[in-house]
């Protein structure tokens, strides 16, 4: 009788922020990459990152944000066509001309965490909905009502979410996770960590990501088999 090899699911930790345009694009490219490697068992985990930790909790005007971060609105807009085109190529909309407010994202990351606690796949759905609101619908993610509705859109209980947002529940947890990524050397997002053995930075092509997933999976399985990776569920940084 031959023993059946049970493949351990490889975790893919995606370090990103909901207001990062390349994270918006990178999420779609990762999804396409995973479609290309259906034989590789994975679980995707969405990790918090603060692209702009200096933005106040209530947010600031988009103009003030662009001026502080890029020097001027015009400088940012000069480079925007590349991002807009990349989003469009992935079937996404970056409605840059409609955006008026730059939010803090701590509450967004709390929502993603809570969604994932109910069901892992819901974390990705929450991430996607928040990104669509920000990039495609130019919604103000600093408004609690917008966040509550976003949670309801993916099937979460609006009343429960409203109550939790009114507290500081999990603020420390998502902040620690975001800061841990920075301490680990993550300076640009998205950053994909495959199985804790290979990190890829940037919104790389689906083909590049698919090849990286296959390459990482072989190493990951070997390390699990030898006990070098004793707890695949542990955060790799």
GROMACS .gro file of N, CA and C in nm, residues 55-199:
model
  435
   55UNK      N    1  -0.088   6.020   0.808
   55UNK     CA    2  -0.221   6.077   0.780
   55UNK      C    3  -0.305   6.070   0.908
   56UNK      N    4  -0.368   6.180   0.950
   56UNK     CA    5  -0.447   6.180   1.074
   56UNK      C    6  -0.567   6.086   1.066
   57UNK      N    7  -0.616   6.048   1.182
   57UNK     CA    8  -0.723   5.950   1.189
   57UNK      C    9  -0.846   5.990   1.106
   58UNK      N   10  -0.878   6.118   1.102
   58UNK     CA   11  -0.994   6.163   1.025
   58UNK      C   12  -0.962   6.187   0.878
   59UNK      N   13  -0.835   6.166   0.840
   59UNK     CA   14  -0.795   6.188   0.702
   59UNK      C   15  -0.765   6.334   0.673
   60UNK      N   16  -0.722   6.359   0.550
   60UNK     CA   17  -0.694   6.495   0.504
   60UNK      C   18  -0.740   6.507   0.360
   61UNK      N   19  -0.744   6.629   0.310
   61UNK     CA   20  -0.786   6.647   0.171
   61UNK      C   21  -0.685   6.579   0.078
   62UNK      N   22  -0.733   6.533  -0.031
   62UNK     CA   23  -0.647   6.466  -0.129
   62UNK      C   24  -0.538   6.561  -0.179
   63UNK      N   25  -0.575   6.686  -0.202
   63UNK     CA   26  -0.477   6.785  -0.249
   63UNK      C   27  -0.365   6.803  -0.147
   64UNK      N   28  -0.401   6.821  -0.019
   64UNK     CA   29  -0.300   6.839   0.085
   64UNK      C   30  -0.209   6.717   0.094
   65UNK      N   31  -0.269   6.600   0.078
   65UNK     CA   32  -0.191   6.475   0.082
   65UNK      C   33  -0.090   6.470  -0.032
   66UNK      N   34  -0.136   6.496  -0.152
   66UNK     CA   35  -0.047   6.487  -0.269
   66UNK      C   36   0.063   6.592  -0.262
   67UNK      N   37   0.029   6.709  -0.213
   67UNK     CA   38   0.130   6.814  -0.203
   67UNK      C   39   0.238   6.777  -0.102
   68UNK      N   40   0.197   6.719   0.010
   68UNK     CA   41   0.296   6.682   0.111
   68UNK      C   42   0.380   6.563   0.066
   69UNK      N   43   0.316   6.463   0.007
   69UNK     CA   44   0.389   6.341  -0.026
   69UNK      C   45   0.470   6.350  -0.155
   70UNK      N   46   0.416   6.421  -0.253
   70UNK     CA   47   0.480   6.423  -0.385
   70UNK      C   48   0.531   6.562  -0.426
   71UNK      N   49   0.509   6.661  -0.342
   71UNK     CA   50   0.555   6.795  -0.374
   71UNK      C   51   0.451   6.882  -0.441
   72UNK      N   52   0.369   6.820  -0.524
   72UNK     CA   53   0.260   6.893  -0.590
   72UNK      C   54   0.163   6.794  -0.651
   73UNK      N   55   0.042   6.841  -0.673
   73UNK     CA   56  -0.059   6.757  -0.738
   73UNK      C   57  -0.014   6.726  -0.881
   74UNK      N   58   0.044   6.827  -0.945
   74UNK     CA   59   0.085   6.812  -1.085
   74UNK      C   60   0.192   6.704  -1.101
   75UNK      N   61   0.283   6.697  -1.007
   75UNK     CA   62   0.389   6.595  -1.013
   75UNK      C   63   0.330   6.455  -1.006
   76UNK      N   64   0.234   6.437  -0.916
   76UNK     CA   65   0.169   6.306  -0.906
   76UNK      C   66   0.091   6.273  -1.033
   77UNK      N   67   0.015   6.371  -1.081
   77UNK     CA   68  -0.069   6.347  -1.197
   77UNK      C   69   0.013   6.317  -1.322
   78UNK      N   70   0.135   6.366  -1.327
   78UNK     CA   71   0.221   6.340  -1.442
   78UNK      C   72   0.256   6.192  -1.452
   79UNK      N   73   0.261   6.125  -1.337
   79UNK     CA   74   0.295   5.982  -1.336
   79UNK      C   75   0.171   5.893  -1.330
   80UNK      N   76   0.054   5.954  -1.311
   80UNK     CA   77  -0.067   5.876  -1.292
   80UNK      C   78  -0.113   5.794  -1.413
   81UNK      N   79  -0.094   5.842  -1.536
   81UNK     CA   80  -0.144   5.764  -1.650
   81UNK      C   81  -0.096   5.619  -1.653
   82UNK      N   82   0.027   5.597  -1.610
   82UNK     CA   83   0.080   5.459  -1.608
   82UNK      C   84  -0.001   5.372  -1.513
   83UNK      N   85  -0.035   5.424  -1.396
   83UNK     CA   86  -0.112   5.347  -1.300
   83UNK      C   87  -0.255   5.327  -1.347
   84UNK      N   88  -0.312   5.432  -1.404
   84UNK     CA   89  -0.449   5.422  -1.455
   84UNK      C   90  -0.458   5.316  -1.565
   85UNK      N   91  -0.358   5.316  -1.654
   85UNK     CA   92  -0.357   5.219  -1.764
   85UNK      C   93  -0.337   5.077  -1.712
   86UNK      N   94  -0.250   5.062  -1.612
   86UNK     CA   95  -0.225   4.929  -1.555
   86UNK      C   96  -0.351   4.876  -1.488
   87UNK      N   97  -0.423   4.963  -1.420
   87UNK     CA   98  -0.548   4.922  -1.356
   87UNK      C   99  -0.651   4.882  -1.462
   88UNK      N  100  -0.662   4.963  -1.565
   88UNK     CA  101  -0.757   4.935  -1.672
   88UNK      C  102  -0.728   4.802  -1.740
   89UNK      N  103  -0.599   4.771  -1.756
   89UNK     CA  104  -0.560   4.644  -1.819
   89UNK      C  105  -0.604   4.524  -1.736
   90UNK      N  106  -0.622   4.547  -1.607
   90UNK     CA  107  -0.667   4.438  -1.518
   90UNK      C  108  -0.818   4.443  -1.494
   91UNK      N  109  -0.887   4.528  -1.569
   91UNK     CA  110  -1.031   4.539  -1.553
   91UNK      C  111  -1.073   4.621  -1.433
   92UNK      N  112  -0.983   4.708  -1.385
   92UNK     CA  113  -1.009   4.790  -1.267
   92UNK      C  114  -1.022   4.936  -1.307
   93UNK      N  115  -1.087   5.014  -1.222
   93UNK     CA  116  -1.106   5.156  -1.249
   93UNK      C  117  -1.036   5.238  -1.141
   94UNK      N  118  -0.946   5.326  -1.182
   94UNK     CA  119  -0.881   5.419  -1.091
   94UNK      C  120  -0.935   5.558  -1.126
   95UNK      N  121  -1.040   5.598  -1.056
   95UNK     CA  122  -1.110   5.724  -1.085
   95UNK      C  123  -1.038   5.840  -1.019
   96UNK      N  124  -0.919   5.867  -1.065
   96UNK     CA  125  -0.830   5.961  -0.998
   96UNK      C  126  -0.885   6.103  -0.995
   97UNK      N  127  -0.961   6.143  -1.095
   97UNK     CA  128  -1.014   6.279  -1.102
   97UNK      C  129  -1.128   6.303  -1.003
   98UNK      N  130  -1.184   6.196  -0.948
   98UNK     CA  131  -1.298   6.210  -0.857
   98UNK      C  132  -1.257   6.209  -0.710
   99UNK      N  133  -1.134   6.172  -0.682
   99UNK     CA  134  -1.091   6.153  -0.544
   99UNK      C  135  -1.065   6.288  -0.476
  100UNK      N  136  -1.123   6.304  -0.355
  100UNK     CA  137  -1.110   6.431  -0.284
  100UNK      C  138  -1.056   6.416  -0.142
  101UNK      N  139  -1.051   6.292  -0.090
  101UNK     CA  140  -1.015   6.274   0.051
  101UNK      C  141  -0.918   6.157   0.068
  102UNK      N  142  -0.817   6.178   0.150
  102UNK     CA  143  -0.718   6.073   0.179
  102UNK      C  144  -0.740   6.025   0.322
  103UNK      N  145  -0.779   5.899   0.341
  103UNK     CA  146  -0.811   5.851   0.474
  103UNK      C  147  -0.692   5.787   0.545
  104UNK      N  148  -0.703   5.779   0.676
  104UNK     CA  149  -0.621   5.685   0.752
  104UNK      C  150  -0.680   5.547   0.723
  105UNK      N  151  -0.599   5.443   0.727
  105UNK     CA  152  -0.652   5.310   0.692
  105UNK      C  153  -0.659   5.213   0.810
  106UNK      N  154  -0.640   5.263   0.932
  106UNK     CA  155  -0.640   5.171   1.046
  106UNK      C  156  -0.775   5.101   1.060
  107UNK      N  157  -0.885   5.174   1.038
  107UNK     CA  158  -1.016   5.111   1.049
  107UNK      C  159  -1.040   5.013   0.935
  108UNK      N  160  -0.986   5.042   0.818
  108UNK     CA  161  -0.998   4.949   0.705
  108UNK      C  162  -0.931   4.816   0.740
  109UNK      N  163  -0.814   4.823   0.799
  109UNK     CA  164  -0.745   4.700   0.835
  109UNK      C  165  -0.816   4.625   0.947
  110UNK      N  166  -0.882   4.700   1.034
  110UNK     CA  167  -0.963   4.631   1.135
  110UNK      C  168  -1.077   4.555   1.070
  111UNK      N  169  -1.141   4.616   0.971
  111UNK     CA  170  -1.250   4.547   0.901
  111UNK      C  171  -1.200   4.420   0.832
  112UNK      N  172  -1.085   4.428   0.769
  112UNK     CA  173  -1.030   4.312   0.700
  112UNK      C  174  -1.002   4.200   0.800
  113UNK      N  175  -0.948   4.236   0.914
  113UNK     CA  176  -0.919   4.138   1.020
  113UNK      C  177  -1.048   4.072   1.069
  114UNK      N  178  -1.149   4.153   1.095
  114UNK     CA  179  -1.275   4.098   1.146
  114UNK      C  180  -1.343   4.010   1.042
  115UNK      N  181  -1.337   4.050   0.917
  115UNK     CA  182  -1.397   3.968   0.812
  115UNK      C  183  -1.329   3.832   0.805
  116UNK      N  184  -1.195   3.833   0.812
  116UNK     CA  185  -1.120   3.708   0.805
  116UNK      C  186  -1.145   3.617   0.923
  117UNK      N  187  -1.176   3.675   1.038
  117UNK     CA  188  -1.205   3.594   1.155
  117UNK      C  189  -1.337   3.519   1.139
  118UNK      N  190  -1.429   3.575   1.063
  118UNK     CA  191  -1.555   3.505   1.038
  118UNK      C  192  -1.538   3.395   0.935
  119UNK      N  193  -1.461   3.427   0.832
  119UNK     CA  194  -1.435   3.331   0.724
  119UNK      C  195  -1.314   3.382   0.647
  120UNK      N  196  -1.208   3.302   0.634
  120UNK     CA  197  -1.085   3.350   0.569
  120UNK      C  198  -1.107   3.419   0.436
  121UNK      N  199  -1.194   3.365   0.353
  121UNK     CA  200  -1.216   3.422   0.220
  121UNK      C  201  -1.278   3.561   0.228
  122UNK      N  202  -1.348   3.590   0.337
  122UNK     CA  203  -1.413   3.720   0.350
  122UNK      C  204  -1.312   3.833   0.367
  123UNK      N  205  -1.193   3.800   0.415
  123UNK     CA  206  -1.090   3.903   0.429
  123UNK      C  207  -1.055   3.961   0.292
  124UNK      N  208  -1.041   3.873   0.194
  124UNK     CA  209  -1.012   3.918   0.058
  124UNK      C  210  -1.127   3.997  -0.001
  125UNK      N  211  -1.249   3.954   0.029
  125UNK     CA  212  -1.367   4.025  -0.020
  125UNK      C  213  -1.376   4.163   0.041
  126UNK      N  214  -1.342   4.174   0.171
  126UNK     CA  215  -1.344   4.302   0.238
  126UNK      C  216  -1.238   4.395   0.180
  127UNK      N  217  -1.121   4.339   0.158
  127UNK     CA  218  -1.012   4.416   0.098
  127UNK      C  219  -1.053   4.471  -0.039
  128UNK      N  220  -1.112   4.385  -0.119
  128UNK     CA  221  -1.153   4.425  -0.253
  128UNK      C  222  -1.258   4.534  -0.248
  129UNK      N  223  -1.357   4.519  -0.160
  129UNK     CA  224  -1.465   4.617  -0.153
  129UNK      C  225  -1.412   4.753  -0.110
  130UNK      N  226  -1.322   4.755  -0.013
  130UNK     CA  227  -1.265   4.882   0.032
  130UNK      C  228  -1.183   4.949  -0.078
  131UNK      N  229  -1.108   4.869  -0.152
  131UNK     CA  230  -1.030   4.924  -0.262
  131UNK      C  231  -1.120   4.979  -0.373
  132UNK      N  232  -1.227   4.908  -0.402
  132UNK     CA  233  -1.321   4.956  -0.503
  132UNK      C  234  -1.383   5.088  -0.460
  133UNK      N  235  -1.418   5.098  -0.334
  133UNK     CA  236  -1.477   5.221  -0.283
  133UNK      C  237  -1.379   5.337  -0.298
  134UNK      N  238  -1.255   5.312  -0.262
  134UNK     CA  239  -1.156   5.419  -0.265
  134UNK      C  240  -1.116   5.457  -0.407
  135UNK      N  241  -1.075   5.359  -0.486
  135UNK     CA  242  -1.020   5.388  -0.618
  135UNK      C  243  -1.126   5.409  -0.726
  136UNK      N  244  -1.233   5.331  -0.724
  136UNK     CA  245  -1.330   5.336  -0.833
  136UNK      C  246  -1.449   5.426  -0.804
  137UNK      N  247  -1.487   5.435  -0.675
  137UNK     CA  248  -1.605   5.513  -0.640
  137UNK      C  249  -1.572   5.642  -0.567
  138UNK      N  250  -1.442   5.663  -0.540
  138UNK     CA  251  -1.396   5.785  -0.473
  138UNK      C  252  -1.469   5.811  -0.342
  139UNK      N  253  -1.501   5.704  -0.270
  139UNK     CA  254  -1.570   5.717  -0.141
  139UNK      C  255  -1.472   5.760  -0.033
  140UNK      N  256  -1.525   5.819   0.072
  140UNK     CA  257  -1.443   5.865   0.184
  140UNK      C  258  -1.436   5.755   0.289
  141UNK      N  259  -1.324   5.685   0.294
  141UNK     CA  260  -1.308   5.573   0.388
  141UNK      C  261  -1.284   5.621   0.530
  142UNK      N  262  -1.284   5.751   0.552
  142UNK     CA  263  -1.277   5.804   0.688
  142UNK      C  264  -1.415   5.808   0.753
  143UNK      N  265  -1.519   5.798   0.672
  143UNK     CA  266  -1.656   5.805   0.724
  143UNK      C  267  -1.701   5.668   0.771
  144UNK      N  268  -1.743   5.664   0.896
  144UNK     CA  269  -1.783   5.535   0.956
  144UNK      C  270  -1.899   5.471   0.882
  145UNK      N  271  -1.992   5.554   0.835
  145UNK     CA  272  -2.105   5.499   0.762
  145UNK      C  273  -2.064   5.427   0.635
  146UNK      N  274  -1.962   5.479   0.569
  146UNK     CA  275  -1.910   5.415   0.447
  146UNK      C  276  -1.850   5.279   0.481
  147UNK      N  277  -1.776   5.273   0.592
  147UNK     CA  278  -1.713   5.148   0.633
  147UNK      C  279  -1.818   5.045   0.675
  148UNK      N  280  -1.919   5.090   0.746
  148UNK     CA  281  -2.026   4.998   0.789
  148UNK      C  282  -2.097   4.940   0.667
  149UNK      N  283  -2.127   5.025   0.570
  149UNK     CA  284  -2.193   4.977   0.449
  149UNK      C  285  -2.104   4.882   0.371
  150UNK      N  286  -1.974   4.910   0.368
  150UNK     CA  287  -1.881   4.820   0.300
  150UNK      C  288  -1.883   4.682   0.363
  151UNK      N  289  -1.887   4.678   0.495
  151UNK     CA  290  -1.893   4.550   0.566
  151UNK      C  291  -2.023   4.478   0.534
  152UNK      N  292  -2.133   4.553   0.532
  152UNK     CA  293  -2.262   4.493   0.500
  152UNK      C  294  -2.264   4.440   0.357
  153UNK      N  295  -2.193   4.508   0.268
  153UNK     CA  296  -2.189   4.466   0.126
  153UNK      C  297  -2.134   4.326   0.108
  154UNK      N  298  -2.045   4.284   0.200
  154UNK     CA  299  -1.988   4.149   0.186
  154UNK      C  300  -2.053   4.049   0.282
  155UNK      N  301  -2.161   4.093   0.348
  155UNK     CA  302  -2.237   4.000   0.431
  155UNK      C  303  -2.212   4.006   0.580
  156UNK      N  304  -2.134   4.104   0.627
  156UNK     CA  305  -2.113   4.118   0.771
  156UNK      C  306  -2.231   4.192   0.833
  157UNK      N  307  -2.249   4.173   0.962
  157UNK     CA  308  -2.358   4.236   1.034
  157UNK      C  309  -2.326   4.384   1.057
  158UNK      N  310  -2.405   4.472   0.997
  158UNK     CA  311  -2.379   4.614   1.004
  158UNK      C  312  -2.381   4.667   1.147
  159UNK      N  313  -2.476   4.622   1.227
  159UNK     CA  314  -2.487   4.671   1.364
  159UNK      C  315  -2.366   4.629   1.448
  160UNK      N  316  -2.322   4.507   1.429
  160UNK     CA  317  -2.204   4.459   1.502
  160UNK      C  318  -2.081   4.539   1.462
  161UNK      N  319  -2.064   4.560   1.333
  161UNK     CA  320  -1.948   4.635   1.285
  161UNK      C  321  -1.951   4.779   1.334
  162UNK      N  322  -2.068   4.840   1.333
  162UNK     CA  323  -2.081   4.978   1.381
  162UNK      C  324  -2.038   4.988   1.527
  163UNK      N  325  -2.080   4.892   1.606
  163UNK     CA  326  -2.044   4.892   1.748
  163UNK      C  327  -1.895   4.871   1.768
  164UNK      N  328  -1.837   4.782   1.691
  164UNK     CA  329  -1.694   4.753   1.707
  164UNK      C  330  -1.608   4.870   1.661
  165UNK      N  331  -1.650   4.937   1.556
  165UNK     CA  332  -1.574   5.052   1.507
  165UNK      C  333  -1.573   5.166   1.608
  166UNK      N  334  -1.674   5.171   1.693
  166UNK     CA  335  -1.683   5.277   1.794
  166UNK      C  336  -1.587   5.253   1.911
  167UNK      N  337  -1.520   5.139   1.911
  167UNK     CA  338  -1.422   5.106   2.015
  167UNK      C  339  -1.282   5.108   1.954
  168UNK      N  340  -1.183   5.080   2.039
  168UNK     CA  341  -1.046   5.070   1.988
  168UNK      C  342  -1.004   4.924   1.968
  169UNK      N  343  -1.102   4.837   1.959
  169UNK     CA  344  -1.075   4.693   1.944
  169UNK      C  345  -0.985   4.666   1.824
  170UNK      N  346  -0.877   4.596   1.847
  170UNK     CA  347  -0.782   4.550   1.746
  170UNK      C  348  -0.701   4.662   1.680
  171UNK      N  349  -0.711   4.784   1.730
  171UNK     CA  350  -0.625   4.889   1.677
  171UNK      C  351  -0.478   4.856   1.703
  172UNK      N  352  -0.450   4.809   1.825
  172UNK     CA  353  -0.312   4.774   1.860
  172UNK      C  354  -0.264   4.657   1.775
  173UNK      N  355  -0.352   4.560   1.748
  173UNK     CA  356  -0.313   4.440   1.672
  173UNK      C  357  -0.275   4.475   1.529
  174UNK      N  358  -0.356   4.556   1.461
  174UNK     CA  359  -0.324   4.589   1.322
  174UNK      C  360  -0.204   4.684   1.314
  175UNK      N  361  -0.190   4.769   1.414
  175UNK     CA  362  -0.075   4.859   1.417
  175UNK      C  363   0.053   4.779   1.436
  176UNK      N  364   0.050   4.682   1.525
  176UNK     CA  365   0.168   4.598   1.547
  176UNK      C  366   0.204   4.521   1.422
  177UNK      N  367   0.104   4.471   1.351
  177UNK     CA  368   0.130   4.395   1.230
  177UNK      C  369   0.194   4.483   1.123
  178UNK      N  370   0.141   4.605   1.108
  178UNK     CA  371   0.196   4.698   1.010
  178UNK      C  372   0.340   4.736   1.045
  179UNK      N  373   0.364   4.761   1.172
  179UNK     CA  374   0.498   4.800   1.215
  179UNK      C  375   0.595   4.684   1.206
  180UNK      N  376   0.546   4.561   1.226
  180UNK     CA  377   0.631   4.442   1.214
  180UNK      C  378   0.681   4.427   1.071
  181UNK      N  379   0.596   4.457   0.975
  181UNK     CA  380   0.637   4.449   0.834
  181UNK      C  381   0.749   4.549   0.806
  182UNK      N  382   0.737   4.669   0.860
  182UNK     CA  383   0.841   4.769   0.840
  182UNK      C  384   0.971   4.727   0.908
  183UNK      N  385   0.960   4.671   1.027
  183UNK     CA  386   1.081   4.624   1.096
  183UNK      C  387   1.148   4.512   1.020
  184UNK      N  388   1.068   4.433   0.947
  184UNK     CA  389   1.122   4.321   0.870
  184UNK      C  390   1.184   4.367   0.739
  185UNK      N  391   1.172   4.497   0.710
  185UNK     CA  392   1.235   4.550   0.591
  185UNK      C  393   1.143   4.576   0.474
  186UNK      N  394   1.012   4.562   0.495
  186UNK     CA  395   0.918   4.591   0.386
  186UNK      C  396   0.907   4.742   0.371
  187UNK      N  397   0.954   4.793   0.258
  187UNK     CA  398   0.951   4.936   0.233
  187UNK      C  399   0.857   4.973   0.120
  188UNK      N  400   0.827   4.876   0.036
  188UNK     CA  401   0.735   4.899  -0.075
  188UNK      C  402   0.628   4.792  -0.078
  189UNK      N  403   0.506   4.832  -0.112
  189UNK     CA  404   0.397   4.737  -0.121
  189UNK      C  405   0.329   4.750  -0.258
  190UNK      N  406   0.269   4.638  -0.304
  190UNK     CA  407   0.249   4.513  -0.231
  190UNK      C  408   0.379   4.432  -0.219
  191UNK      N  409   0.382   4.354  -0.112
  191UNK     CA  410   0.491   4.259  -0.094
  191UNK      C  411   0.427   4.123  -0.068
  192UNK      N  412   0.464   4.026  -0.150
  192UNK     CA  413   0.408   3.891  -0.139
  192UNK      C  414   0.513   3.800  -0.076
  193UNK      N  415   0.476   3.735   0.034
  193UNK     CA  416   0.567   3.642   0.100
  193UNK      C  417   0.510   3.502   0.081
  194UNK      N  418   0.578   3.422   0.000
  194UNK     CA  419   0.528   3.289  -0.035
  194UNK      C  420   0.587   3.184   0.060
  195UNK      N  421   0.502   3.130   0.146
  195UNK     CA  422   0.543   3.021   0.233
  195UNK      C  423   0.652   3.056   0.332
  196UNK      N  424   0.678   3.184   0.348
  196UNK     CA  425   0.786   3.225   0.438
  196UNK      C  426   0.924   3.198   0.381
  197UNK      N  427   0.931   3.159   0.252
  197UNK     CA  428   1.061   3.123   0.193
  197UNK      C  429   1.102   3.215   0.078
  198UNK      N  430   1.007   3.291   0.025
  198UNK     CA  431   1.037   3.377  -0.090
  198UNK      C  432   0.949   3.501  -0.083
  199UNK      N  433   1.012   3.617  -0.094
  199UNK     CA  434   0.937   3.743  -0.094
  199UNK      C  435   0.951   3.810  -0.230
   0.00000   0.00000   0.00000
